Amino acid sequence: MKKPLDKLDDYYYKEEIINNTMHYSYLLITNQITFDELLDIQSTEGFGLIFDPYDPDIDEHNIIDTLLDHFIHLEEYEKCQDLIDIKKEKK
């Protein structure tokens, strides 16, 4: 059985993974980083994305909405504004 501190460590580890995944997805969708640059990061620290960049049928509005929800929760409003601006451009 896990001890309470082990569960807390697991929680923070999962939160860190989620935050990093959202951050890298944000950087890619806002064109602040290229996929090739992300691949360079993978070789040193790894990364995850909330979408498949090779999917030709990607629903960018859904991805942006997911990112907006995440960054609103974290109160990172500058990122939210960037995402809203991109969403308006894509209409």
GROMACS .gro file of C-alpha atoms in nm:
model
   91
    1MET     CA    1   0.000   0.000   0.000
    2LYS     CA    2   0.127   0.347  -0.087
    3LYS     CA    3   0.199   0.590   0.190
    4PRO     CA    4   0.021   0.930   0.179
    5LEU     CA    5   0.345   1.107   0.082
    6ASP     CA    6   0.398   0.864  -0.206
    7LYS     CA    7   0.050   0.949  -0.333
    8LEU     CA    8   0.128   1.321  -0.302
    9ASP     CA    9   0.454   1.274  -0.492
   10ASP     CA   10   0.263   1.086  -0.763
   11TYR     CA   11   0.010   1.371  -0.782
   12TYR     CA   12   0.277   1.637  -0.826
   13TYR     CA   13   0.464   1.423  -1.079
   14LYS     CA   14   0.145   1.381  -1.286
   15GLU     CA   15   0.073   1.754  -1.261
   16GLU     CA   16   0.423   1.830  -1.386
   17ILE     CA   17   0.376   1.597  -1.684
   18ILE     CA   18   0.040   1.757  -1.767
   19ASN     CA   19   0.180   2.109  -1.737
   20ASN     CA   20   0.479   2.026  -1.956
   21THR     CA   21   0.258   1.861  -2.216
   22MET     CA   22   0.030   2.165  -2.225
   23HIS     CA   23   0.328   2.401  -2.240
   24TYR     CA   24   0.490   2.223  -2.536
   25SER     CA   25   0.154   2.199  -2.714
   26TYR     CA   26   0.105   2.573  -2.659
   27LEU     CA   27   0.451   2.653  -2.796
   28LEU     CA   28   0.390   2.443  -3.105
   29ILE     CA   29   0.038   2.569  -3.179
   30THR     CA   30   0.150   2.932  -3.136
   31ASN     CA   31   0.450   2.873  -3.364
   32GLN     CA   32   0.695   2.971  -3.092
   33ILE     CA   33   0.882   2.647  -3.153
   34THR     CA   34   0.907   2.409  -3.446
   35PHE     CA   35   0.847   2.037  -3.431
   36ASP     CA   36   1.215   1.981  -3.516
   37GLU     CA   37   1.312   2.190  -3.214
   38LEU     CA   38   1.080   1.977  -3.002
   39LEU     CA   39   1.253   1.667  -3.132
   40ASP     CA   40   1.584   1.816  -3.012
   41ILE     CA   41   1.427   1.867  -2.668
   42GLN     CA   42   1.311   1.504  -2.670
   43SER     CA   43   1.670   1.387  -2.693
   44THR     CA   44   1.755   1.570  -2.368
   45GLU     CA   45   1.441   1.583  -2.156
   46GLY     CA   46   1.149   1.437  -2.350
   47PHE     CA   47   0.813   1.596  -2.422
   48GLY     CA   48   0.451   1.517  -2.485
   49LEU     CA   49   0.177   1.685  -2.686
   50ILE     CA   50  -0.201   1.683  -2.649
   51PHE     CA   51  -0.237   1.623  -3.023
   52ASP     CA   52  -0.076   1.430  -3.304
   53PRO     CA   53   0.107   1.683  -3.523
   54TYR     CA   54   0.098   1.434  -3.813
   55ASP     CA   55  -0.282   1.402  -3.809
   56PRO     CA   56  -0.419   1.573  -4.122
   57ASP     CA   57  -0.768   1.591  -3.967
   58ILE     CA   58  -0.657   1.771  -3.652
   59ASP     CA   59  -0.926   1.980  -3.482
   60GLU     CA   60  -0.729   2.292  -3.391
   61HIS     CA   61  -1.029   2.462  -3.230
   62ASN     CA   62  -1.070   2.171  -2.988
   63ILE     CA   63  -0.698   2.176  -2.907
   64ILE     CA   64  -0.705   2.550  -2.849
   65ASP     CA   65  -1.012   2.514  -2.623
   66THR     CA   66  -0.834   2.247  -2.419
   67LEU     CA   67  -0.526   2.468  -2.385
   68LEU     CA   68  -0.743   2.767  -2.291
   69ASP     CA   69  -0.911   2.568  -2.013
   70HIS     CA   70  -0.574   2.464  -1.878
   71PHE     CA   71  -0.415   2.809  -1.886
   72ILE     CA   72  -0.726   2.980  -1.744
   73HIS     CA   73  -0.703   2.739  -1.450
   74LEU     CA   74  -0.339   2.840  -1.403
   75GLU     CA   75  -0.427   3.209  -1.452
   76GLU     CA   76  -0.179   3.244  -1.739
   77TYR     CA   77  -0.385   3.502  -1.920
   78GLU     CA   78  -0.121   3.614  -2.170
   79LYS     CA   79  -0.111   3.262  -2.307
   80CYS     CA   80  -0.491   3.262  -2.316
   81GLN     CA   81  -0.492   3.580  -2.521
   82ASP     CA   82  -0.241   3.431  -2.766
   83LEU     CA   83  -0.468   3.129  -2.808
   84ILE     CA   84  -0.781   3.341  -2.852
   85ASP     CA   85  -0.603   3.545  -3.120
   86ILE     CA   86  -0.503   3.229  -3.306
   87LYS     CA   87  -0.856   3.091  -3.278
   88LYS     CA   88  -0.995   3.410  -3.432
   89GLU     CA   89  -0.744   3.386  -3.719
   90LYS     CA   90  -0.850   3.028  -3.793
   91LYS     CA   91  -1.223   3.113  -3.833
   0.00000   0.00000   0.00000
